[in-house]
Structures are given as structure tokens and as C-alpha cells.
N, CA, C and O atoms as a GROMACS GRO file, in nm:
protein
  480
    1MET      N    1   0.082  -0.120   0.000
    1MET     CA    2   0.000   0.000   0.000
    1MET      C    3   0.086   0.126   0.000
    1MET      O    4   0.043   0.230  -0.048
    2ASP      N    5   0.208   0.116   0.053
    2ASP     CA    6   0.294   0.233   0.058
    2ASP      C    7   0.321   0.289  -0.081
    2ASP      O    8   0.321   0.411  -0.100
    3THR      N    9   0.345   0.201  -0.178
    3THR     CA   10   0.374   0.247  -0.314
    3THR      C   11   0.252   0.314  -0.375
    3THR      O   12   0.264   0.416  -0.443
    4ILE      N   13   0.135   0.257  -0.352
    4ILE     CA   14   0.011   0.313  -0.406
    4ILE      C   15  -0.013   0.451  -0.346
    4ILE      O   16  -0.044   0.548  -0.416
    5HIS      N   17   0.001   0.460  -0.215
    5HIS     CA   18  -0.017   0.589  -0.146
    5HIS      C   19   0.083   0.691  -0.199
    5HIS      O   20   0.046   0.806  -0.224
    6ALA      N   21   0.208   0.651  -0.215
    6ALA     CA   22   0.312   0.743  -0.265
    6ALA      C   23   0.282   0.788  -0.407
    6ALA      O   24   0.306   0.904  -0.442
    7LEU      N   25   0.228   0.698  -0.490
    7LEU     CA   26   0.190   0.736  -0.626
    7LEU      C   27   0.079   0.841  -0.623
    7LEU      O   28   0.087   0.941  -0.695
    8HIS      N   29  -0.023   0.820  -0.540
    8HIS     CA   30  -0.131   0.919  -0.530
    8HIS      C   31  -0.077   1.055  -0.487
    8HIS      O   32  -0.116   1.157  -0.544
    9ARG      N   33   0.012   1.058  -0.387
    9ARG     CA   34   0.067   1.185  -0.341
    9ARG      C   35   0.149   1.253  -0.452
    9ARG      O   36   0.143   1.375  -0.468
   10ALA      N   37   0.224   1.173  -0.528
   10ALA     CA   38   0.303   1.230  -0.638
   10ALA      C   39   0.212   1.291  -0.744
   10ALA      O   40   0.240   1.400  -0.794
   11LEU      N   41   0.104   1.223  -0.777
   11LEU     CA   42   0.008   1.275  -0.875
   11LEU      C   43  -0.057   1.403  -0.824
   11LEU      O   44  -0.076   1.499  -0.899
   12GLU      N   45  -0.093   1.404  -0.696
   12GLU     CA   46  -0.152   1.525  -0.638
   12GLU      C   47  -0.055   1.642  -0.640
   12GLU      O   48  -0.096   1.758  -0.650
   13ALA      N   49   0.074   1.612  -0.631
   13ALA     CA   50   0.176   1.717  -0.632
   13ALA      C   51   0.210   1.763  -0.774
   13ALA      O   52   0.294   1.852  -0.793
   14GLY      N   53   0.144   1.704  -0.873
   14GLY     CA   54   0.165   1.747  -1.010
   14GLY      C   55   0.275   1.674  -1.084
   14GLY      O   56   0.312   1.714  -1.195
   15GLN      N   57   0.329   1.568  -1.025
   15GLN     CA   58   0.432   1.492  -1.094
   15GLN      C   59   0.368   1.414  -1.209
   15GLN      O   60   0.252   1.374  -1.202
   16SER      N   61   0.448   1.392  -1.315
   16SER     CA   62   0.396   1.320  -1.431
   16SER      C   63   0.512   1.263  -1.511
   16SER      O   64   0.629   1.286  -1.479
   17GLY      N   65   0.478   1.189  -1.615
   17GLY     CA   66   0.578   1.135  -1.706
   17GLY      C   67   0.684   1.055  -1.634
   17GLY      O   68   0.654   0.973  -1.547
   18GLU      N   69   0.809   1.078  -1.672
   18GLU     CA   70   0.922   1.000  -1.619
   18GLU      C   71   0.935   1.009  -1.467
   18GLU      O   72   0.992   0.919  -1.405
   19GLU      N   73   0.883   1.114  -1.406
   19GLU     CA   74   0.888   1.126  -1.260
   19GLU      C   75   0.813   1.011  -1.191
   19GLU      O   76   0.841   0.979  -1.076
   20LEU      N   77   0.719   0.950  -1.262
   20LEU     CA   78   0.636   0.845  -1.203
   20LEU      C   79   0.691   0.704  -1.227
   20LEU      O   80   0.645   0.609  -1.164
   21ARG      N   81   0.788   0.689  -1.314
   21ARG     CA   82   0.839   0.556  -1.349
   21ARG      C   83   0.886   0.480  -1.225
   21ARG      O   84   0.875   0.357  -1.222
   22ARG      N   85   0.936   0.548  -1.126
   22ARG     CA   86   0.991   0.483  -1.006
   22ARG      C   87   0.888   0.400  -0.928
   22ARG      O   88   0.926   0.318  -0.845
   23PHE      N   89   0.759   0.420  -0.956
   23PHE     CA   90   0.654   0.346  -0.885
   23PHE      C   91   0.617   0.214  -0.953
   23PHE      O   92   0.543   0.134  -0.895
   24PHE      N   93   0.666   0.191  -1.073
   24PHE     CA   94   0.618   0.081  -1.157
   24PHE      C   95   0.728  -0.016  -1.198
   24PHE      O   96   0.844   0.021  -1.209
   25THR      N   97   0.687  -0.141  -1.221
   25THR     CA   98   0.776  -0.238  -1.284
   25THR      C   99   0.786  -0.201  -1.432
   25THR      O  100   0.701  -0.130  -1.485
   26ALA      N  101   0.890  -0.249  -1.498
   26ALA     CA  102   0.911  -0.216  -1.640
   26ALA      C  103   0.798  -0.266  -1.729
   26ALA      O  104   0.772  -0.208  -1.835
   27ASP      N  105   0.731  -0.373  -1.687
   27ASP     CA  106   0.623  -0.433  -1.767
   27ASP      C  107   0.483  -0.395  -1.716
   27ASP      O  108   0.385  -0.462  -1.748
   28ALA      N  109   0.475  -0.289  -1.637
   28ALA     CA  110   0.347  -0.248  -1.578
   28ALA      C  111   0.244  -0.215  -1.686
   28ALA      O  112   0.278  -0.170  -1.795
   29VAL      N  113   0.118  -0.237  -1.650
   29VAL     CA  114   0.006  -0.210  -1.741
   29VAL      C  115  -0.112  -0.161  -1.659
   29VAL      O  116  -0.130  -0.198  -1.543
   30THR      N  117  -0.194  -0.076  -1.722
   30THR     CA  118  -0.322  -0.036  -1.662
   30THR      C  119  -0.433  -0.089  -1.751
   30THR      O  120  -0.430  -0.072  -1.873
   31VAL      N  121  -0.532  -0.152  -1.689
   31VAL     CA  122  -0.652  -0.197  -1.759
   31VAL      C  123  -0.766  -0.110  -1.708
   31VAL      O  124  -0.804  -0.116  -1.590
   32GLU      N  125  -0.820  -0.030  -1.797
   32GLU     CA  126  -0.929   0.062  -1.762
   32GLU      C  127  -1.057   0.009  -1.824
   32GLU      O  128  -1.067  -0.004  -1.946
   33HIS      N  129  -1.154  -0.021  -1.740
   33HIS     CA  130  -1.282  -0.070  -1.791
   33HIS      C  131  -1.364   0.046  -1.846
   33HIS      O  132  -1.343   0.160  -1.806
   34PRO      N  133  -1.458   0.017  -1.937
   34PRO     CA  134  -1.536   0.125  -2.001
   34PRO      C  135  -1.597   0.222  -1.899
   34PRO      O  136  -1.647   0.182  -1.794
   35ASN      N  137  -1.589   0.351  -1.934
   35ASN     CA  138  -1.645   0.455  -1.848
   35ASN      C  139  -1.675   0.578  -1.936
   35ASN      O  140  -1.658   0.572  -2.057
   36LEU      N  141  -1.720   0.686  -1.875
   36LEU     CA  142  -1.758   0.805  -1.952
   36LEU      C  143  -1.641   0.867  -2.030
   36LEU      O  144  -1.662   0.923  -2.138
   37ILE      N  145  -1.520   0.857  -1.977
   37ILE     CA  146  -1.404   0.916  -2.045
   37ILE      C  147  -1.351   0.821  -2.152
   37ILE      O  148  -1.310   0.864  -2.260
   38ARG      N  149  -1.352   0.691  -2.122
   38ARG     CA  150  -1.304   0.589  -2.217
   38ARG      C  151  -1.416   0.487  -2.238
   38ARG      O  152  -1.418   0.383  -2.173
   39PRO      N  153  -1.508   0.517  -2.329
   39PRO     CA  154  -1.626   0.431  -2.348
   39PRO      C  155  -1.594   0.287  -2.387
   39PRO      O  156  -1.673   0.196  -2.361
   40THR      N  157  -1.478   0.265  -2.450
   40THR     CA  158  -1.443   0.127  -2.488
   40THR      C  159  -1.338   0.068  -2.395
   40THR      O  160  -1.294  -0.045  -2.416
   41GLY      N  161  -1.297   0.142  -2.292
   41GLY     CA  162  -1.193   0.095  -2.202
   41GLY      C  163  -1.057   0.104  -2.269
   41GLY      O  164  -1.044   0.157  -2.380
   42ALA      N  165  -0.956   0.052  -2.202
   42ALA     CA  166  -0.821   0.057  -2.258
   42ALA      C  167  -0.728  -0.036  -2.180
   42ALA      O  168  -0.749  -0.063  -2.061
   43ARG      N  169  -0.627  -0.082  -2.249
   43ARG     CA  170  -0.516  -0.154  -2.186
   43ARG      C  171  -0.391  -0.076  -2.224
   43ARG      O  172  -0.357  -0.066  -2.343
   44THR      N  173  -0.322  -0.020  -2.125
   44THR     CA  174  -0.214   0.075  -2.151
   44THR      C  175  -0.084   0.030  -2.086
   44THR      O  176  -0.079   0.013  -1.964
   45PRO      N  177   0.022   0.011  -2.167
   45PRO     CA  178   0.153  -0.023  -2.109
   45PRO      C  179   0.218   0.099  -2.045
   45PRO      O  180   0.173   0.212  -2.065
   46LEU      N  181   0.322   0.076  -1.970
   46LEU     CA  182   0.385   0.180  -1.888
   46LEU      C  183   0.423   0.305  -1.967
   46LEU      O  184   0.389   0.416  -1.926
   47ASP      N  185   0.493   0.291  -2.079
   47ASP     CA  186   0.537   0.411  -2.151
   47ASP      C  187   0.420   0.499  -2.192
   47ASP      O  188   0.429   0.622  -2.185
   48LYS      N  189   0.310   0.438  -2.234
   48LYS     CA  190   0.191   0.516  -2.272
   48LYS      C  191   0.123   0.575  -2.149
   48LYS      O  192   0.066   0.684  -2.156
   49MET      N  193   0.128   0.504  -2.035
   49MET     CA  194   0.075   0.560  -1.910
   49MET      C  195   0.149   0.688  -1.873
   49MET      O  196   0.087   0.788  -1.837
   50LEU      N  197   0.281   0.684  -1.884
   50LEU     CA  198   0.362   0.800  -1.847
   50LEU      C  199   0.336   0.917  -1.941
   50LEU      O  200   0.329   1.032  -1.897
   51THR      N  201   0.322   0.888  -2.069
   51THR     CA  202   0.290   0.993  -2.167
   51THR      C  203   0.153   1.054  -2.137
   51THR      O  204   0.136   1.176  -2.141
   52ALA      N  205   0.055   0.967  -2.107
   52ALA     CA  206  -0.080   1.015  -2.076
   52ALA      C  207  -0.081   1.100  -1.949
   52ALA      O  208  -0.156   1.197  -1.940
   53SER      N  209   0.001   1.064  -1.851
   53SER     CA  210   0.004   1.142  -1.727
   53SER      C  211   0.056   1.282  -1.754
   53SER      O  212   0.010   1.379  -1.693
   54ALA      N  213   0.153   1.294  -1.844
   54ALA     CA  214   0.206   1.427  -1.879
   54ALA      C  215   0.098   1.510  -1.949
   54ALA      O  216   0.087   1.631  -1.925
   55ALA      N  217   0.019   1.446  -2.036
   55ALA     CA  218  -0.091   1.517  -2.102
   55ALA      C  219  -0.197   1.558  -2.001
   55ALA      O  220  -0.255   1.666  -2.012
   56GLY      N  221  -0.222   1.473  -1.904
   56GLY     CA  222  -0.322   1.502  -1.800
   56GLY      C  223  -0.286   1.624  -1.718
   56GLY      O  224  -0.373   1.703  -1.681
   57VAL      N  225  -0.158   1.641  -1.690
   57VAL     CA  226  -0.113   1.757  -1.613
   57VAL      C  227  -0.143   1.886  -1.688
   57VAL      O  228  -0.169   1.989  -1.626
   58GLU      N  229  -0.141   1.880  -1.819
   58GLU     CA  230  -0.172   1.998  -1.900
   58GLU      C  231  -0.320   2.034  -1.891
   58GLU      O  232  -0.356   2.151  -1.906
   59LEU      N  233  -0.407   1.936  -1.866
   59LEU     CA  234  -0.551   1.958  -1.858
   59LEU      C  235  -0.599   1.996  -1.719
   59LEU      O  236  -0.697   2.069  -1.704
   60LEU      N  237  -0.529   1.947  -1.616
   60LEU     CA  238  -0.575   1.962  -1.478
   60LEU      C  239  -0.497   2.070  -1.404
   60LEU      O  240  -0.375   2.081  -1.418
   61SER      N  241  -0.569   2.148  -1.324
   61SER     CA  242  -0.501   2.241  -1.234
   61SER      C  243  -0.472   2.173  -1.100
   61SER      O  244  -0.381   2.214  -1.028
   62SER      N  245  -0.550   2.069  -1.067
   62SER     CA  246  -0.524   1.991  -0.946
   62SER      C  247  -0.600   1.859  -0.953
   62SER      O  248  -0.694   1.844  -1.031
   63GLN      N  249  -0.556   1.765  -0.870
   63GLN     CA  250  -0.629   1.640  -0.854
   63GLN      C  251  -0.605   1.588  -0.713
   63GLN      O  252  -0.501   1.614  -0.652
   64LYS      N  253  -0.704   1.514  -0.663
   64LYS     CA  254  -0.697   1.463  -0.526
   64LYS      C  255  -0.751   1.321  -0.525
   64LYS      O  256  -0.849   1.289  -0.591
   65TYR      N  257  -0.684   1.237  -0.447
   65TYR     CA  258  -0.724   1.097  -0.428
   65TYR      C  259  -0.764   1.079  -0.283
   65TYR      O  260  -0.680   1.087  -0.194
   66ASP      N  261  -0.892   1.054  -0.259
   66ASP     CA  262  -0.941   1.026  -0.124
   66ASP      C  263  -0.967   0.876  -0.113
   66ASP      O  264  -1.066   0.826  -0.166
   67VAL      N  265  -0.877   0.806  -0.045
   67VAL     CA  266  -0.890   0.662  -0.029
   67VAL      C  267  -0.985   0.634   0.087
   67VAL      O  268  -0.965   0.681   0.199
   68HIS      N  269  -1.089   0.556   0.058
   68HIS     CA  270  -1.189   0.522   0.160
   68HIS      C  271  -1.158   0.391   0.229
   68HIS      O  272  -1.181   0.376   0.349
   69SER      N  273  -1.105   0.294   0.153
   69SER     CA  274  -1.070   0.167   0.214
   69SER      C  275  -0.974   0.090   0.124
   69SER      O  276  -0.968   0.112   0.003
   70THR      N  277  -0.900   0.002   0.187
   70THR     CA  278  -0.810  -0.087   0.115
   70THR      C  279  -0.822  -0.227   0.174
   70THR      O  280  -0.855  -0.244   0.291
   71LEU      N  281  -0.794  -0.325   0.093
   71LEU     CA  282  -0.794  -0.464   0.137
   71LEU      C  283  -0.681  -0.532   0.062
   71LEU      O  284  -0.675  -0.528  -0.060
   72ARG      N  285  -0.593  -0.595   0.136
   72ARG     CA  286  -0.478  -0.659   0.073
   72ARG      C  287  -0.487  -0.810   0.088
   72ARG      O  288  -0.522  -0.862   0.194
   73SER      N  289  -0.456  -0.878  -0.022
   73SER     CA  290  -0.448  -1.023  -0.023
   73SER      C  291  -0.328  -1.061  -0.108
   73SER      O  292  -0.332  -1.049  -0.230
   74GLY      N  293  -0.222  -1.106  -0.045
   74GLY     CA  294  -0.100  -1.138  -0.117
   74GLY      C  295  -0.043  -1.015  -0.183
   74GLY      O  296  -0.018  -0.914  -0.118
   75ASP      N  297  -0.021  -1.023  -0.314
   75ASP     CA  298   0.034  -0.911  -0.389
   75ASP      C  299  -0.072  -0.820  -0.449
   75ASP      O  300  -0.039  -0.729  -0.526
   76THR      N  301  -0.199  -0.843  -0.414
   76THR     CA  302  -0.309  -0.762  -0.467
   76THR      C  303  -0.366  -0.673  -0.358
   76THR      O  304  -0.396  -0.719  -0.247
   77THR      N  305  -0.381  -0.545  -0.390
   77THR     CA  306  -0.446  -0.450  -0.300
   77THR      C  307  -0.568  -0.395  -0.372
   77THR      O  308  -0.558  -0.347  -0.485
   78ILE      N  309  -0.681  -0.402  -0.308
   78ILE     CA  310  -0.804  -0.344  -0.361
   78ILE      C  311  -0.822  -0.209  -0.294
   78ILE      O  312  -0.820  -0.198  -0.172
   79VAL      N  313  -0.838  -0.107  -0.376
   79VAL     CA  314  -0.848   0.030  -0.325
   79VAL      C  315  -0.982   0.088  -0.369
   79VAL      O  316  -1.015   0.087  -0.488
   80ARG      N  317  -1.059   0.139  -0.273
   80ARG     CA  318  -1.183   0.212  -0.303
   80ARG      C  319  -1.154   0.357  -0.273
   80ARG      O  320  -1.116   0.393  -0.162
   81LEU      N  321  -1.174   0.443  -0.375
   81LEU     CA  322  -1.137   0.583  -0.359
   81LEU      C  323  -1.228   0.674  -0.440
   81LEU      O  324  -1.302   0.629  -0.527
   82THR      N  325  -1.219   0.801  -0.409
   82THR     CA  326  -1.283   0.905  -0.489
   82THR      C  327  -1.173   0.993  -0.543
   82THR      O  328  -1.089   1.043  -0.468
   83TRP      N  329  -1.175   1.012  -0.675
   83TRP     CA  330  -1.079   1.100  -0.742
   83TRP      C  331  -1.152   1.228  -0.780
   83TRP      O  332  -1.261   1.222  -0.837
   84THR      N  333  -1.092   1.342  -0.750
   84THR     CA  334  -1.146   1.471  -0.791
   84THR      C  335  -1.039   1.543  -0.870
   84THR      O  336  -0.928   1.565  -0.821
   85GLY      N  337  -1.074   1.581  -0.992
   85GLY     CA  338  -0.983   1.657  -1.077
   85GLY      C  339  -1.046   1.790  -1.112
   85GLY      O  340  -1.164   1.797  -1.146
   86VAL      N  341  -0.967   1.895  -1.104
   86VAL     CA  342  -1.014   2.028  -1.143
   86VAL      C  343  -0.943   2.065  -1.272
   86VAL      O  344  -0.821   2.074  -1.278
   87LEU      N  345  -1.024   2.086  -1.376
   87LEU     CA  346  -0.969   2.125  -1.506
   87LEU      C  347  -0.918   2.267  -1.500
   87LEU      O  348  -0.960   2.346  -1.415
   88ARG      N  349  -0.829   2.301  -1.588
   88ARG     CA  350  -0.775   2.438  -1.594
   88ARG      C  351  -0.886   2.539  -1.624
   88ARG      O  352  -0.869   2.658  -1.597
   89THR      N  353  -0.998   2.495  -1.679
   89THR     CA  354  -1.113   2.582  -1.704
   89THR      C  355  -1.192   2.609  -1.577
   89THR      O  356  -1.279   2.697  -1.575
   90GLY      N  357  -1.162   2.534  -1.469
   90GLY     CA  358  -1.235   2.549  -1.344
   90GLY      C  359  -1.340   2.442  -1.322
   90GLY      O  360  -1.389   2.425  -1.210
   91SER      N  361  -1.376   2.368  -1.426
   91SER     CA  362  -1.474   2.260  -1.412
   91SER      C  363  -1.412   2.148  -1.329
   91SER      O  364  -1.291   2.128  -1.327
   92GLN      N  365  -1.500   2.075  -1.260
   92GLN     CA  366  -1.456   1.967  -1.172
   92GLN      C  367  -1.506   1.833  -1.223
   92GLN      O  368  -1.621   1.822  -1.266
   93LEU      N  369  -1.421   1.733  -1.218
   93LEU     CA  370  -1.458   1.596  -1.249
   93LEU      C  371  -1.445   1.514  -1.121
   93LEU      O  372  -1.351   1.533  -1.044
   94VAL      N  373  -1.542   1.423  -1.098
   94VAL     CA  374  -1.538   1.337  -0.981
   94VAL      C  375  -1.564   1.194  -1.027
   94VAL      O  376  -1.659   1.168  -1.102
   95ALA      N  377  -1.480   1.103  -0.982
   95ALA     CA  378  -1.498   0.961  -1.014
   95ALA      C  379  -1.488   0.879  -0.887
   95ALA      O  380  -1.400   0.902  -0.803
   96HIS      N  381  -1.579   0.784  -0.873
   96HIS     CA  382  -1.576   0.688  -0.765
   96HIS      C  383  -1.512   0.563  -0.825
   96HIS      O  384  -1.559   0.512  -0.927
   97ILE      N  385  -1.405   0.516  -0.763
   97ILE     CA  386  -1.318   0.419  -0.827
   97ILE      C  387  -1.292   0.298  -0.738
   97ILE      O  388  -1.275   0.310  -0.617
   98ALA      N  389  -1.289   0.181  -0.802
   98ALA     CA  390  -1.238   0.059  -0.740
   98ALA      C  391  -1.120   0.014  -0.824
   98ALA      O  392  -1.131  -0.003  -0.945
   99GLN      N  393  -1.006  -0.006  -0.759
   99GLN     CA  394  -0.886  -0.049  -0.829
   99GLN      C  395  -0.833  -0.177  -0.768
   99GLN      O  396  -0.836  -0.196  -0.646
  100PHE      N  397  -0.785  -0.264  -0.855
  100PHE     CA  398  -0.716  -0.385  -0.814
  100PHE      C  399  -0.571  -0.366  -0.856
  100PHE      O  400  -0.538  -0.369  -0.975
  101VAL      N  401  -0.484  -0.346  -0.758
  101VAL     CA  402  -0.345  -0.311  -0.785
  101VAL      C  403  -0.256  -0.430  -0.749
  101VAL      O  404  -0.256  -0.477  -0.635
  102GLU      N  405  -0.182  -0.477  -0.848
  102GLU     CA  406  -0.086  -0.586  -0.828
  102GLU      C  407   0.052  -0.524  -0.809
  102GLU      O  408   0.090  -0.431  -0.880
  103THR      N  409   0.127  -0.577  -0.711
  103THR     CA  410   0.263  -0.530  -0.688
  103THR      C  411   0.361  -0.648  -0.698
  103THR      O  412   0.327  -0.764  -0.675
  104ARG      N  413   0.483  -0.612  -0.734
  104ARG     CA  414   0.592  -0.709  -0.741
  104ARG      C  415   0.719  -0.638  -0.697
  104ARG      O  416   0.754  -0.533  -0.750
  105ASP      N  417   0.785  -0.695  -0.599
  105ASP     CA  418   0.909  -0.636  -0.547
  105ASP      C  419   0.889  -0.491  -0.504
  105ASP      O  420   0.978  -0.407  -0.523
  106GLY      N  421   0.774  -0.461  -0.448
  106GLY     CA  422   0.746  -0.327  -0.396
  106GLY      C  423   0.704  -0.225  -0.500
  106GLY      O  424   0.684  -0.107  -0.467
  107LEU      N  425   0.689  -0.268  -0.626
  107LEU     CA  426   0.649  -0.178  -0.733
  107LEU      C  427   0.515  -0.223  -0.792
  107LEU      O  428   0.478  -0.340  -0.780
  108ILE      N  429   0.444  -0.131  -0.853
  108ILE     CA  430   0.315  -0.161  -0.914
  108ILE      C  431   0.339  -0.228  -1.049
  108ILE      O  432   0.407  -0.174  -1.136
  109SER      N  433   0.280  -0.348  -1.065
  109SER     CA  434   0.294  -0.419  -1.193
  109SER      C  435   0.167  -0.411  -1.276
  109SER      O  436   0.172  -0.424  -1.398
  110SER      N  437   0.053  -0.388  -1.212
  110SER     CA  438  -0.070  -0.365  -1.288
  110SER      C  439  -0.174  -0.296  -1.202
  110SER      O  440  -0.180  -0.313  -1.080
  111ILE      N  441  -0.257  -0.218  -1.270
  111ILE     CA  442  -0.373  -0.154  -1.208
  111ILE      C  443  -0.492  -0.184  -1.296
  111ILE      O  444  -0.496  -0.144  -1.413
  112GLU      N  445  -0.590  -0.254  -1.241
  112GLU     CA  446  -0.718  -0.274  -1.310
  112GLU      C  447  -0.816  -0.182  -1.243
  112GLU      O  448  -0.838  -0.191  -1.122
  113THR      N  449  -0.877  -0.092  -1.320
  113THR     CA  450  -0.956   0.015  -1.260
  113THR      C  451  -1.098   0.021  -1.316
  113THR      O  452  -1.122   0.005  -1.436
  114PHE      N  453  -1.191   0.044  -1.226
  114PHE     CA  454  -1.333   0.062  -1.258
  114PHE      C  455  -1.370   0.202  -1.212
  114PHE      O  456  -1.385   0.226  -1.092
  115ASP      N  457  -1.383   0.296  -1.307
  115ASP     CA  458  -1.405   0.437  -1.277
  115ASP      C  459  -1.550   0.475  -1.307
  115ASP      O  460  -1.595   0.465  -1.421
  116CYS      N  461  -1.621   0.518  -1.206
  116CYS     CA  462  -1.761   0.562  -1.223
  116CYS      C  463  -1.766   0.713  -1.206
  116CYS      O  464  -1.762   0.764  -1.093
  117TYR      N  465  -1.775   0.785  -1.318
  117TYR     CA  466  -1.774   0.931  -1.315
  117TYR      C  467  -1.912   0.986  -1.285
  117TYR      O  468  -2.014   0.936  -1.332
  118GLU      N  469  -1.913   1.092  -1.204
  118GLU     CA  470  -2.036   1.167  -1.184
  118GLU      C  471  -2.064   1.244  -1.313
  118GLU      O  472  -1.970   1.271  -1.388
  119PRO      N  473  -2.190   1.281  -1.340
  119PRO     CA  474  -2.221   1.356  -1.463
  119PRO      C  475  -2.135   1.482  -1.474
  119PRO      O  476  -2.107   1.549  -1.374
  120PHE      N  477  -2.093   1.513  -1.596
  120PHE     CA  478  -2.010   1.630  -1.620
  120PHE      C  479  -2.096   1.755  -1.617
  120PHE      O  480  -2.045   1.866  -1.635
   0.00000   0.00000   0.00000
């Protein structure tokens, strides 16, 4: 959970791109299930995740991760959280999220995420 918490704090601090690589294994992947932002979902390898995070920083003036609960079983941590992002236009996005985070050697190897966005 320490790595997941540290990743959230780094994202809240505006870190992106290569600054985030330290949290992930070289073969890390994110599986995003269909949602309002990605209607068909996505499977994203690490390099594309880092590129997307840099693009996200350009869109957001801030973001916050409020973790409500976690449950760990072996190398899997289930995280229930609310993400709030404020766009540079001032609009706010809110998503209620369940993530299944796999770790290996203290690093994140995969994140499977179910993001339920509130209406825009």
C-alpha cells in the first residue's frame, strides 16, 4: 500500500511522465474498464501511461485521491477511492473508483480500474 499511497501523493503534487516511473515495474500495465471518459476501455503499457500522465497535467489544475478503504491479499491490493480533478477551465470531475493493484518487489505491476464518473 505504501507504493500506491506514494503514487497518489506524487500525482496530487503534479508529478507526471518519467517522474512516475519509479513506482512501476518495467512491464506495468493499466486496464481501464469502459467509463464516460473511455467508453471502450483501454489496456495501456507503462510508456503510454507515463505519456498520458504528462498530457493530463496539462488539462488539470489539481487532482486529489481520497482513499476510503483498502484490502490486501498477497500481492493484490483493492483500493476504493474518490478522485477529484479540477480542469484548468475550473470545471470539476469526480470519479468513484475501485482499483485492483498488483505489486511485485514493492512496485506496481498492474492496475485494473473501474471508474464511475459523476455527470459532467
